[in-house]
């Protein structure tokens, strides 16, 4: 629209000029080389415009001839770059599809057409990784280190390669250098945090978390949680050599995350040693409302050493009221009532937990209750047999690993705050973990199946064990399921024929009453 208006405006100006010259007659005389040319003003103006146009055309022709070689070279380079970028695009697709032959071919073609450009080096590194040629991949990443714009990318590739070959020191060095060059690089700060946690440098890990929060890589809620976990780990490490410092770290962790069970249990235990029972009870009660846990119950029931069994029973009833009748509160009441010889109260507490499928701890408590009240009878041994087939109680689980104790990081991946309190399945299967990285294509790595067991037995624990063959009903058996025999069976007890059970490789430890701890350390089965 605007172009049309401008064109019409120029036509109007030209028409006005022509009319203006036509209305003003005159002559123009040109004398040159003995010749005289006389013409009107209008003809002279037209001749001058034509001469200017001819000169312009002649200049364009001359400059075009002069620039023709450079234009031909530029066109050739443009076609070459277009073919190069097309090879890069096809190579990336081949890498994503896992076509190693096509990826190498396109990488070589892109390097021939484009040279040492960042995308070419990246494609070359990824094609080498897909093909399993780690040396070529590292060489490409080292070439990226020579340019400022690709230095961080090269550091990330070298970091992944170092971690893949198990060189933790070099990986940490590359990540630290990347943090120095690009503080907002999330992968680098994650790697530095993981390395410091693996080394037990909890104070250094705290600084890393605070720096990540200031850069906006962590939200405030996650930051407070991570800081609480690290403070708890620091308190556990300083527990023996610096009890006062451990107490301060534990209390700081409770202030940051009141629902963190390990922090509340440790703070309550340390505060009770100092005699500050009110503050200890408050910390435990706050965490108990969020997550009833046996560690919290153990600390709360033993806040004041030397209390009678009835005093501990009263505190257990307080916990049960705070949890609203949760199973963990009932178990705490039953255990305290058993210690206080209040058998009816223990049965009342356990009665709601026997309706569906009672867990291992419930079956063991019922066995202890039967033996404490009625002596060594068939019912007590029957409850022991049921415990071997009962569902598991909640435990600390991180990345498929079941542990008796909480830890700040996962023993498999090193992830911070990985352990959660939940009931494991009857048969544990480790998650199939594959190394993954956004920069490098780890498509050639095989799936690694992890062993299942407590964190301290991962190196030697077998993945699974065959289930024992069931024996006929009423037959005595000396087979031990998970430890030494609690007592010798001297009479035949008819029990229901059990179904075959698949036992996990390393069954979790089962909590036991204090008066039974010396007589039994694990569960056995009577078939």
Coordinates of N, CA, C and O in Angstrom, one line a residue, residues 94-191:
X94 N 20.7 -39.3 12.8 CA 21.3 -40.7 12.9 C 21.8 -41.0 14.3 O 21.6 -42.2 14.7
X95 N 22.3 -40.0 15.0 CA 22.7 -40.3 16.4 C 21.5 -40.6 17.3 O 21.5 -41.6 18.1
X96 N 20.4 -39.9 17.1 CA 19.2 -40.1 17.9 C 18.6 -41.5 17.5 O 18.1 -42.1 18.4
X97 N 18.8 -41.9 16.3 CA 18.2 -43.2 15.9 C 19.2 -44.4 16.2 O 18.8 -45.5 16.0
X98 N 20.4 -44.1 16.6 CA 21.4 -45.1 16.9 C 22.0 -45.7 15.7 O 22.6 -46.8 15.8
X99 N 22.0 -45.1 14.5 CA 22.6 -45.6 13.3 C 24.1 -45.1 13.3 O 24.4 -44.0 12.9
X100 N 24.9 -46.0 13.8 CA 26.3 -45.6 14.0 C 27.0 -45.3 12.7 O 27.9 -44.4 12.6
X101 N 26.8 -46.2 11.6 CA 27.4 -46.0 10.3 C 27.1 -44.7 9.7 O 27.9 -43.9 9.3
X102 N 25.8 -44.3 9.7 CA 25.3 -43.1 9.1 C 25.8 -41.9 9.9 O 26.2 -40.9 9.4
X103 N 25.9 -42.0 11.2 CA 26.3 -40.9 12.1 C 27.8 -40.6 11.8 O 28.2 -39.5 11.7
X104 N 28.6 -41.7 11.7 CA 30.1 -41.4 11.4 C 30.2 -40.8 10.0 O 31.0 -39.9 9.8
X105 N 29.4 -41.3 9.0 CA 29.6 -40.8 7.7 C 29.2 -39.3 7.6 O 29.9 -38.5 7.0
X106 N 28.1 -38.9 8.2 CA 27.7 -37.5 8.2 C 28.6 -36.7 9.0 O 28.8 -35.5 8.7
X107 N 29.2 -37.2 10.1 CA 30.1 -36.4 10.9 C 31.3 -36.1 10.1 O 31.9 -35.0 10.1
X108 N 31.9 -37.1 9.4 CA 33.0 -36.8 8.5 C 32.7 -35.8 7.4 O 33.5 -35.0 7.1
X109 N 31.5 -36.0 6.8 CA 31.1 -35.0 5.7 C 31.0 -33.6 6.3 O 31.4 -32.7 5.6
X110 N 30.4 -33.5 7.5 CA 30.2 -32.2 8.1 C 31.6 -31.6 8.4 O 31.8 -30.3 8.2
X111 N 32.5 -32.4 8.9 CA 33.8 -31.8 9.2 C 34.6 -31.4 7.9 O 35.3 -30.4 7.9
X112 N 34.4 -32.2 6.8 CA 35.0 -31.8 5.6 C 34.4 -30.5 5.0 O 35.2 -29.7 4.4
X113 N 33.2 -30.3 5.1 CA 32.5 -29.1 4.5 C 32.6 -27.9 5.4 O 32.7 -26.8 4.9
X114 N 32.5 -28.1 6.7 CA 32.4 -26.9 7.6 C 33.7 -26.7 8.4 O 33.8 -25.6 9.0
X115 N 34.5 -27.7 8.6 CA 35.7 -27.5 9.4 C 35.4 -27.7 10.8 O 34.6 -28.5 11.2
X116 N 36.2 -27.0 11.7 CA 36.1 -27.2 13.2 C 35.1 -26.3 13.8 O 35.4 -25.5 14.7
X117 N 33.9 -26.3 13.3 CA 32.8 -25.5 13.9 C 32.2 -26.3 15.1 O 32.3 -27.5 15.2
X118 N 31.5 -25.5 16.1 CA 31.0 -26.2 17.3 C 30.1 -27.3 17.0 O 30.2 -28.4 17.6
X119 N 29.1 -27.1 16.1 CA 28.2 -28.2 15.8 C 28.9 -29.4 15.1 O 28.5 -30.5 15.4
X120 N 29.9 -29.1 14.3 CA 30.6 -30.2 13.8 C 31.3 -31.1 14.8 O 31.3 -32.3 14.8
X121 N 32.0 -30.4 15.8 CA 32.7 -31.1 16.8 C 31.7 -31.9 17.7 O 32.0 -33.0 18.1
X122 N 30.5 -31.2 18.0 CA 29.5 -31.9 18.8 C 29.0 -33.2 18.1 O 28.9 -34.3 18.7
X123 N 28.7 -33.1 16.8 CA 28.3 -34.3 16.0 C 29.4 -35.3 16.0 O 29.1 -36.5 16.2
X124 N 30.6 -34.9 15.9 CA 31.7 -35.9 15.8 C 31.8 -36.6 17.2 O 32.0 -37.8 17.2
X125 N 31.7 -35.8 18.3 CA 31.8 -36.5 19.6 C 30.6 -37.4 19.8 O 30.8 -38.5 20.3
X126 N 29.4 -37.0 19.5 CA 28.3 -37.9 19.7 C 28.3 -39.1 18.8 O 28.0 -40.3 19.2
X127 N 28.8 -39.0 17.5 CA 28.9 -40.2 16.7 C 30.0 -41.1 17.2 O 29.8 -42.3 17.2
X128 N 31.0 -40.6 17.8 CA 32.1 -41.4 18.4 C 31.5 -42.1 19.6 O 31.8 -43.3 19.9
X129 N 30.7 -41.4 20.4 CA 30.1 -42.1 21.6 C 29.2 -43.2 21.2 O 29.2 -44.3 21.9
X130 N 28.3 -42.9 20.2 CA 27.4 -44.0 19.8 C 28.2 -45.2 19.3 O 27.8 -46.4 19.5
X131 N 29.3 -45.0 18.6 CA 30.1 -46.0 18.1 C 31.0 -46.7 19.1 O 31.6 -47.7 18.9
X132 N 31.1 -46.1 20.3 CA 31.9 -46.7 21.4 C 33.3 -46.2 21.3 O 34.2 -46.8 22.1
X133 N 33.7 -45.3 20.5 CA 35.1 -44.8 20.4 C 35.2 -43.6 21.3 O 35.0 -42.5 21.0
X134 N 35.6 -43.9 22.6 CA 35.7 -42.9 23.6 C 36.9 -41.9 23.3 O 36.9 -40.8 23.7
X135 N 38.0 -42.4 22.7 CA 39.2 -41.6 22.5 C 38.8 -40.5 21.5 O 39.2 -39.3 21.7
X136 N 38.1 -40.8 20.4 CA 37.8 -39.8 19.5 C 36.8 -38.8 20.1 O 36.9 -37.6 19.9
X137 N 35.9 -39.2 21.0 CA 35.0 -38.3 21.6 C 35.7 -37.4 22.5 O 35.4 -36.1 22.5
X138 N 36.6 -37.9 23.3 CA 37.4 -37.0 24.2 C 38.2 -36.0 23.4 O 38.4 -34.8 23.8
X139 N 38.8 -36.4 22.3 CA 39.6 -35.5 21.4 C 38.7 -34.4 20.9 O 39.1 -33.2 20.8
X140 N 37.4 -34.7 20.5 CA 36.5 -33.7 20.1 C 36.2 -32.7 21.2 O 36.1 -31.5 21.0
X141 N 36.0 -33.2 22.4 CA 35.7 -32.3 23.5 C 36.9 -31.4 23.9 O 36.7 -30.3 24.3
X142 N 38.1 -32.0 23.7 CA 39.3 -31.2 24.0 C 39.4 -30.1 23.0 O 39.9 -29.0 23.3
X143 N 39.0 -30.3 21.7 CA 39.1 -29.3 20.7 C 38.1 -28.2 21.0 O 38.3 -27.0 20.8
X144 N 36.9 -28.5 21.7 CA 36.0 -27.5 22.1 C 36.5 -26.6 23.2 O 36.1 -25.5 23.3
X145 N 37.5 -27.1 23.9 CA 38.1 -26.3 25.0 C 38.9 -25.1 24.5 O 39.2 -24.2 25.2
X146 N 39.2 -25.2 23.2 CA 40.1 -24.1 22.6 C 39.3 -22.8 22.3 O 39.9 -21.7 22.2
X147 N 38.0 -22.9 22.2 CA 37.1 -21.8 21.9 C 36.3 -21.4 23.2 O 35.8 -22.3 23.9
X148 N 36.2 -20.1 23.4 CA 35.4 -19.6 24.5 C 34.0 -20.0 24.5 O 33.4 -20.3 25.5
X149 N 33.4 -20.0 23.3 CA 31.9 -20.2 23.2 C 31.6 -21.7 23.4 O 30.4 -22.0 23.7
X150 N 32.5 -22.6 23.2 CA 32.3 -24.0 23.4 C 33.0 -24.6 24.6 O 33.0 -25.9 24.7
X151 N 33.7 -23.8 25.4 CA 34.5 -24.4 26.5 C 33.6 -25.1 27.5 O 34.0 -26.2 27.9
X152 N 32.5 -24.5 27.9 CA 31.6 -25.2 28.9 C 31.1 -26.5 28.3 O 31.0 -27.5 29.0
X153 N 30.7 -26.5 27.0 CA 30.2 -27.7 26.4 C 31.3 -28.8 26.4 O 31.0 -30.0 26.6
X154 N 32.5 -28.4 26.1 CA 33.6 -29.4 26.1 C 33.8 -29.9 27.5 O 34.1 -31.1 27.7
X155 N 33.7 -29.0 28.5 CA 33.9 -29.5 29.9 C 32.8 -30.5 30.3 O 33.1 -31.5 31.0
X156 N 31.6 -30.3 29.8 CA 30.6 -31.2 30.2 C 30.8 -32.6 29.5 O 30.6 -33.6 30.1
X157 N 31.2 -32.5 28.2 CA 31.6 -33.8 27.6 C 32.7 -34.6 28.3 O 32.6 -35.8 28.5
X158 N 33.7 -33.8 28.6 CA 34.9 -34.5 29.4 C 34.4 -35.0 30.7 O 34.9 -36.0 31.2
X159 N 33.5 -34.2 31.4 CA 33.0 -34.7 32.7 C 32.2 -36.0 32.5 O 32.4 -36.9 33.3
X160 N 31.4 -36.1 31.5 CA 30.6 -37.3 31.3 C 31.6 -38.5 31.0 O 31.4 -39.6 31.5
X161 N 32.6 -38.3 30.2 CA 33.5 -39.3 29.8 C 34.3 -39.8 31.0 O 34.6 -41.0 31.2
X162 N 34.7 -38.8 31.9 CA 35.5 -39.2 33.1 C 34.6 -40.0 34.0 O 35.1 -40.9 34.7
X163 N 33.4 -39.6 34.2 CA 32.5 -40.3 35.1 C 32.2 -41.7 34.5 O 32.0 -42.7 35.3
X164 N 32.1 -41.8 33.2 CA 31.8 -43.1 32.6 C 33.0 -44.1 32.8 O 32.8 -45.3 33.0
X165 N 34.2 -43.6 32.8 CA 35.3 -44.5 33.0 C 35.7 -44.6 34.5 O 36.7 -45.3 34.9
X166 N 34.9 -44.0 35.4 CA 35.2 -44.1 36.8 C 36.2 -43.2 37.4 O 36.7 -43.4 38.5
X167 N 36.6 -42.2 36.7 CA 37.6 -41.2 37.2 C 36.9 -40.1 37.9 O 36.6 -39.0 37.4
X168 N 36.6 -40.3 39.2 CA 35.8 -39.3 40.0 C 36.6 -38.0 40.2 O 36.0 -36.9 40.2
X169 N 37.9 -38.1 40.4 CA 38.7 -36.9 40.6 C 38.7 -36.0 39.4 O 38.5 -34.8 39.5
X170 N 38.9 -36.6 38.2 CA 38.9 -35.7 36.9 C 37.5 -35.2 36.7 O 37.3 -34.0 36.3
X171 N 36.4 -36.0 37.0 CA 35.1 -35.5 36.8 C 34.8 -34.3 37.7 O 34.2 -33.3 37.3
X172 N 35.2 -34.4 39.0 CA 35.0 -33.3 39.9 C 35.8 -32.1 39.4 O 35.3 -30.9 39.5
X173 N 37.0 -32.2 38.9 CA 37.8 -31.1 38.4 C 37.1 -30.4 37.2 O 37.0 -29.2 37.2
X174 N 36.6 -31.2 36.3 CA 35.9 -30.6 35.1 C 34.6 -29.8 35.6 O 34.3 -28.7 35.1
X175 N 33.9 -30.4 36.5 CA 32.7 -29.8 37.0 C 33.0 -28.5 37.8 O 32.3 -27.5 37.6
X176 N 34.0 -28.5 38.6 CA 34.4 -27.3 39.3 C 34.8 -26.2 38.3 O 34.5 -25.0 38.5
X177 N 35.6 -26.5 37.3 CA 36.0 -25.5 36.3 C 34.7 -25.0 35.5 O 34.6 -23.8 35.2
X178 N 33.8 -25.8 35.2 CA 32.5 -25.4 34.6 C 31.7 -24.5 35.5 O 31.2 -23.5 35.0
X179 N 31.7 -24.7 36.8 CA 31.0 -23.8 37.7 C 31.7 -22.5 37.8 O 31.1 -21.4 37.9
X180 N 33.0 -22.5 37.7 CA 33.8 -21.2 37.7 C 33.5 -20.4 36.4 O 33.3 -19.2 36.5
X181 N 33.3 -21.1 35.3 CA 33.1 -20.3 34.0 C 31.6 -20.0 33.9 O 31.3 -18.9 33.3
X182 N 30.7 -20.9 34.3 CA 29.3 -20.7 34.1 C 28.6 -21.1 35.4 O 28.2 -22.3 35.5
X183 N 28.5 -20.2 36.4 CA 27.9 -20.6 37.7 C 26.4 -21.1 37.6 O 26.0 -21.8 38.4
X184 N 25.7 -20.6 36.5 CA 24.3 -21.0 36.4 C 24.2 -22.4 35.7 O 23.0 -22.8 35.4
X185 N 25.2 -23.1 35.3 CA 25.1 -24.4 34.7 C 24.7 -25.4 35.8 O 25.4 -25.8 36.7
X186 N 23.4 -25.9 35.6 CA 22.8 -26.7 36.6 C 23.6 -28.1 36.7 O 23.8 -28.6 37.8
X187 N 24.0 -28.6 35.6 CA 24.7 -29.9 35.7 C 26.0 -29.8 36.4 O 26.3 -30.8 37.2
X188 N 26.7 -28.7 36.3 CA 28.0 -28.6 37.0 C 27.8 -28.4 38.5 O 28.5 -29.1 39.3
X189 N 26.8 -27.6 38.9 CA 26.5 -27.4 40.3 C 26.0 -28.7 40.9 O 26.4 -29.1 42.1
X190 N 25.2 -29.5 40.2 CA 24.7 -30.8 40.7 C 25.9 -31.7 40.9 O 26.0 -32.5 41.9
X191 N 26.9 -31.7 39.9 CA 28.0 -32.6 40.0 C 28.9 -32.2 41.2 O 29.4 -33.1 41.9

